[in-house]
mmCIF file of C-alpha atoms in Angstrom:
data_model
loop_
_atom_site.group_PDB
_atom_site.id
_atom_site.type_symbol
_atom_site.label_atom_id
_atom_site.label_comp_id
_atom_site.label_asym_id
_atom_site.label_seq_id
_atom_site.Cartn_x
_atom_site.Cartn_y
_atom_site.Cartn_z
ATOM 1 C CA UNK A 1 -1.208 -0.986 -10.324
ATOM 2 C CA UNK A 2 -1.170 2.568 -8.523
ATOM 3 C CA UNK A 3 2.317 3.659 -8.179
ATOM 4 C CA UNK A 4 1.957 7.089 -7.604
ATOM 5 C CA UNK A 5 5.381 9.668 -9.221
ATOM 6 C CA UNK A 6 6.455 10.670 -5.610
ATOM 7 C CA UNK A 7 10.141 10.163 -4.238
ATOM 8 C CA UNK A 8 9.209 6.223 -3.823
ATOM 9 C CA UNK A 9 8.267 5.841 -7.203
ATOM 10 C CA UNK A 10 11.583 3.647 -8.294
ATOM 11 C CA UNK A 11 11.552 1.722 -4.857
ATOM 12 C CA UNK A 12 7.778 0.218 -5.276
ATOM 13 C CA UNK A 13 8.009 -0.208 -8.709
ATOM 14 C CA UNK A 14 11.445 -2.103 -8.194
ATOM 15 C CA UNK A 15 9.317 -4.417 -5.344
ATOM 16 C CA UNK A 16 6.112 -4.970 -7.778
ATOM 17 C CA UNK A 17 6.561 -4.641 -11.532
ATOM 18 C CA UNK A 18 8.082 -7.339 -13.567
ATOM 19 C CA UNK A 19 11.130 -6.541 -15.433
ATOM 20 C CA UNK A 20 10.185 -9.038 -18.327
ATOM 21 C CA UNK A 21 6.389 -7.552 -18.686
ATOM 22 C CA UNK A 22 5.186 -4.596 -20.999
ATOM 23 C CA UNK A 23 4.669 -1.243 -18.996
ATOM 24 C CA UNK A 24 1.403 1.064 -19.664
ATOM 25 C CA UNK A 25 1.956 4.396 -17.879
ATOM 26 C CA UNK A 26 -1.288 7.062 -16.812
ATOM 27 C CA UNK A 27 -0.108 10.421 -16.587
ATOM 28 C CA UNK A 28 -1.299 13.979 -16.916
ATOM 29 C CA UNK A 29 1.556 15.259 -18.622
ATOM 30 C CA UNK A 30 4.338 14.366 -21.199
ATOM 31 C CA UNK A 31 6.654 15.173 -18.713
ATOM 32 C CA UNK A 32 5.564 12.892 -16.294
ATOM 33 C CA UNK A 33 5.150 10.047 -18.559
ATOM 34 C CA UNK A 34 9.052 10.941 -19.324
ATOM 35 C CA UNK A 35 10.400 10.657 -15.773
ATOM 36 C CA UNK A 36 8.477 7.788 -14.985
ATOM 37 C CA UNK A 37 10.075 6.141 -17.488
ATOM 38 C CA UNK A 38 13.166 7.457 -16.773
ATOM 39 C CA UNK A 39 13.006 6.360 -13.220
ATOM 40 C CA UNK A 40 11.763 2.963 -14.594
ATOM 41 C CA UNK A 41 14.556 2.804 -16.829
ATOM 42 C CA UNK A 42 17.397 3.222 -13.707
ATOM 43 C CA UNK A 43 15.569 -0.255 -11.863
ATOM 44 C CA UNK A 44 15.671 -1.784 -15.101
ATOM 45 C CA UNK A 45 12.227 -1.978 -16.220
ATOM 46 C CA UNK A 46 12.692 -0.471 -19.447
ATOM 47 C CA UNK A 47 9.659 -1.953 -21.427
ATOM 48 C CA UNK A 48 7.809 1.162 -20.939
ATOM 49 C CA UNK A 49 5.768 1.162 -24.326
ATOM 50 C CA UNK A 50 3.650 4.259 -23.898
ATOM 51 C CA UNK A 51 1.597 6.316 -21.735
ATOM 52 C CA UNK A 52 -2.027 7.457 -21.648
ATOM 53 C CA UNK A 53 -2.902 11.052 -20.967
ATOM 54 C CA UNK A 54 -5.894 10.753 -18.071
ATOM 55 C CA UNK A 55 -6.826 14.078 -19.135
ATOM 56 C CA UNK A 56 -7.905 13.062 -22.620
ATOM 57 C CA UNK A 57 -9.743 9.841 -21.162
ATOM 58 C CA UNK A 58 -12.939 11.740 -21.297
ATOM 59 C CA UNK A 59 -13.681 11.020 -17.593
ATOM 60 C CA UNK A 60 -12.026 11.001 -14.491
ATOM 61 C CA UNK A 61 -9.832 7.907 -13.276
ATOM 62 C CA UNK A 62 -11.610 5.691 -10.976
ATOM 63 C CA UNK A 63 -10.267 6.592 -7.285
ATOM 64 C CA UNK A 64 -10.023 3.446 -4.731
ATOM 65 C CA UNK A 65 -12.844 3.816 -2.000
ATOM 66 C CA UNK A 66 -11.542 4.979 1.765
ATOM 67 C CA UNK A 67 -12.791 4.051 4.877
ATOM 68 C CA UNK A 68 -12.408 6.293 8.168
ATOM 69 C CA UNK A 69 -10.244 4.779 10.897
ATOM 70 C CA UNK A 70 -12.892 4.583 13.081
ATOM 71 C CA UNK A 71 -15.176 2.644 10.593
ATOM 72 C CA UNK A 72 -12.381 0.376 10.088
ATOM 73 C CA UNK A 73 -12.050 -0.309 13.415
ATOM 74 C CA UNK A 74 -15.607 -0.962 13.739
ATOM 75 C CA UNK A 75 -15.542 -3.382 10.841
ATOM 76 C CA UNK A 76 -12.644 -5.391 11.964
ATOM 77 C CA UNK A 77 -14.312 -5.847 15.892
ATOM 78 C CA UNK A 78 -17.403 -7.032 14.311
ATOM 79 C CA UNK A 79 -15.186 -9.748 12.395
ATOM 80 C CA UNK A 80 -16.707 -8.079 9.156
ATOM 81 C CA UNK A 81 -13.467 -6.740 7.751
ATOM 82 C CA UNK A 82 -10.196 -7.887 7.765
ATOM 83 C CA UNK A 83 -7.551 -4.993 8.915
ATOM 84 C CA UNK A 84 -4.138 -5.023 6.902
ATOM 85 C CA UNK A 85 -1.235 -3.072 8.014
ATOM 86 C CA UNK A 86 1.679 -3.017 5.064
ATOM 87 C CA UNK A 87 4.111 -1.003 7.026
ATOM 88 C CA UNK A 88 7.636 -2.492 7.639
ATOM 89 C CA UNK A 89 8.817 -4.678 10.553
ATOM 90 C CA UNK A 90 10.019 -1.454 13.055
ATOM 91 C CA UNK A 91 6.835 0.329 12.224
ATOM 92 C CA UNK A 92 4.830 -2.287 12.926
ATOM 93 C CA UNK A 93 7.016 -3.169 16.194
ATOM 94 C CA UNK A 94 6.051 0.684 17.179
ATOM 95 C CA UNK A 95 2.689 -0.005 17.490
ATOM 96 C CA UNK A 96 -0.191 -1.183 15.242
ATOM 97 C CA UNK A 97 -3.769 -1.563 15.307
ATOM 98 C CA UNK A 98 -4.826 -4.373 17.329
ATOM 99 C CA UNK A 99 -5.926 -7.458 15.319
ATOM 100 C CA UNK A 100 -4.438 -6.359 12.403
ATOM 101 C CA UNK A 101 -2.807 -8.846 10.093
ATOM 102 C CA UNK A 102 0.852 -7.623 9.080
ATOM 103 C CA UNK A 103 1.909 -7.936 5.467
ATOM 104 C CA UNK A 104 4.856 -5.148 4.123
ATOM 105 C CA UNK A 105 3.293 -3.440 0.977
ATOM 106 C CA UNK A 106 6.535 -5.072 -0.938
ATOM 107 C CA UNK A 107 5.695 -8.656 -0.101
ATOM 108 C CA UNK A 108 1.816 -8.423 -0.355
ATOM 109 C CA UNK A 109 1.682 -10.074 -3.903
ATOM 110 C CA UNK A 110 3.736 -13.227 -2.512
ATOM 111 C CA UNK A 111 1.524 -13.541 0.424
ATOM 112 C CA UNK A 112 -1.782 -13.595 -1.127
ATOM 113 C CA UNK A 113 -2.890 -16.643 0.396
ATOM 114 C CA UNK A 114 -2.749 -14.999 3.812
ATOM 115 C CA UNK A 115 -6.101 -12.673 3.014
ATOM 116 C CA UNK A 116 -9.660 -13.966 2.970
ATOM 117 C CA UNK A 117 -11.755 -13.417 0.201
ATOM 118 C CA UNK A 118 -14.779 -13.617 1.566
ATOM 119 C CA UNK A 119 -14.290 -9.958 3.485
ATOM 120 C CA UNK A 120 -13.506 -6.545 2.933
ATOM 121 C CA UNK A 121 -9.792 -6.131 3.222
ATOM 122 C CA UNK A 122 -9.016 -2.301 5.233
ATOM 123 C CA UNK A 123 -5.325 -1.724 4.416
ATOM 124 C CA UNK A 124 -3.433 0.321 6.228
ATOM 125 C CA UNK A 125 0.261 2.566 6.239
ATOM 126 C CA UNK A 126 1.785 5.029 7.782
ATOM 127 C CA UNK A 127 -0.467 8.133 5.532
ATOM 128 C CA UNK A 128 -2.045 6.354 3.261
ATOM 129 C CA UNK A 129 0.551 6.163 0.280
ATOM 130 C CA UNK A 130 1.461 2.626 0.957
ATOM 131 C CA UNK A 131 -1.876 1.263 1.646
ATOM 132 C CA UNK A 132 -3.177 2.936 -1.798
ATOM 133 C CA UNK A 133 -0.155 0.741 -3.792
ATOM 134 C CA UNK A 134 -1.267 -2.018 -1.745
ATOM 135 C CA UNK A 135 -5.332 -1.673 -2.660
ATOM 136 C CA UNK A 136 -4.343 -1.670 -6.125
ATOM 137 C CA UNK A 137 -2.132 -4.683 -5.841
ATOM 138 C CA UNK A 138 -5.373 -6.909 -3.953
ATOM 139 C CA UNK A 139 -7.664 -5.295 -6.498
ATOM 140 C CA UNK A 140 -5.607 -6.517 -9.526
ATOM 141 C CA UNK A 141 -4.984 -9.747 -7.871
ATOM 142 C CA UNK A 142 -9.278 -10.038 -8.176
ATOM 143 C CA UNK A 143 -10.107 -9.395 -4.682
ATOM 144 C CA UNK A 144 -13.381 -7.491 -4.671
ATOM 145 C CA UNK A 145 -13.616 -5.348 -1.904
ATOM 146 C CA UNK A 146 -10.155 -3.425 -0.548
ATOM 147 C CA UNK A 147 -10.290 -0.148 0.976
ATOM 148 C CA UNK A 148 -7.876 2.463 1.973
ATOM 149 C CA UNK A 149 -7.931 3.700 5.716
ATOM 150 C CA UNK A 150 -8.293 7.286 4.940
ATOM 151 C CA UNK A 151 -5.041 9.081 6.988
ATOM 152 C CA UNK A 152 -3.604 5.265 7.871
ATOM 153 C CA UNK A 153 -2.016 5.247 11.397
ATOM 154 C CA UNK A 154 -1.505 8.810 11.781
ATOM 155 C CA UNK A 155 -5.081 8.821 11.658
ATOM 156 C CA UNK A 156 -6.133 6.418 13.288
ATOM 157 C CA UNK A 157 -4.006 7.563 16.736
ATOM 158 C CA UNK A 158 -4.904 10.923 16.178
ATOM 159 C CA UNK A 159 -8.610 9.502 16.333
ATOM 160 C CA UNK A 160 -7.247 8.246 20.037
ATOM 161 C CA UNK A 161 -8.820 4.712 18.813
ATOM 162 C CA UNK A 162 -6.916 1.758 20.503
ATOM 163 C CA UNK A 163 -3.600 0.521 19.536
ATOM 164 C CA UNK A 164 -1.134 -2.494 20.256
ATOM 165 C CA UNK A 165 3.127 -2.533 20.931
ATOM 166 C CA UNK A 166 5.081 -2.093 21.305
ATOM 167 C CA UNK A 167 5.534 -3.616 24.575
ATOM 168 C CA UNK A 168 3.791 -6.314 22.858
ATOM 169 C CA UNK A 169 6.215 -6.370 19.791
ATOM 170 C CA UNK A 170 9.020 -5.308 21.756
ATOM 171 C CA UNK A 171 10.722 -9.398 22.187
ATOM 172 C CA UNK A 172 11.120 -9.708 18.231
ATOM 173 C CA UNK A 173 13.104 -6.333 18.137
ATOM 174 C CA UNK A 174 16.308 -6.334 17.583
ATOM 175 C CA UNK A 175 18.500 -3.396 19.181
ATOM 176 C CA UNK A 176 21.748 -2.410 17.494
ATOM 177 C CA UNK A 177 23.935 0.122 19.399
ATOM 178 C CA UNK A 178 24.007 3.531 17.735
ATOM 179 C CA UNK A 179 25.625 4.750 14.570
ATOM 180 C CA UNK A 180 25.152 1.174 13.271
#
């Protein structure tokens, strides 16, 4: 599971790792072994057993492949690809890739079911930090083709390629007045 040591670290590990499981940690430094562990620790996963230093592996870490926004689009329209957005609710009320199936990042290994296996799964997030924790959660869970939409939506609007909402997600919104 790739749960990159960023200022989310503690929330996605709190959504996706067991508290009652064993915890292997890759790092590059003692250090960050440490405050991983540390951070684990605070969420109560505290069966951190010990750490592996990638730079002593011998070769590099296997990266998850990307895909380009526009190829991902191109996939999904030919019914190829399936294209996963694991962005929260107001995100995806924002605006979202049209056709995309919507599954939050946190949820993804209750909702398993939801994905074929038969295609290439194209997840997306806002950057591309979400959608990486979510590749590694299909890839563990044995699907055998998941790929990470390089940039995620940023990208992909920057790209100008088409989008959907939210006029068309804008019903299931809930408003709350300000400084609620």
């Amino acid at each position: 599971l790739s749960l990159p040591l960023r200022y989310s670290f503690a929330t996605w590990a709190g959504w996706l790792l067991p508290a009652d499981r064993d915890v292997h940690l890759l790092a590059e430094r003692a250090e960050q072994a440490d405050e991983a562990a540390r951070l684990l620790a605070m969420i109560g996963v505290d069966r951190v057993v010990g750490w592996v230093d990638v730079t002593a592996v011998g070769r590099p870490v296997e990266t998850a492949p990307k895909i380009s926004p526009a190829d991902a689009l191109a996939l999904r329209e030919s019914r190829a690809a399936v294209l996963l957005d694991v962005r929260g609710d107001a995100e995806w009320a924002a605006g979202h890739a049209p056709g995309a199936l919507h599954i939050h990042v946190g949820t993804l290994p209750d909702r398993l079911d939801e994905l074929p296996r038969d295609r290439p799964v194209l997840a997306y997030c806002r950057s591309g930090g979400r959608s990486t924790i979510a590749q590694s959660v299909l890839l563990r869970a044995g699907f055998r083709e998941v790929l990470n939409v390089e940039g995620g939506w940023v990208a992909w609007q920057r790209a100008g390629l088409p989008t959907a909402g939210p006029e068309e997600a804008a019903a299931d919104v809930v408003r709350l007045p300000r400084g609620v």
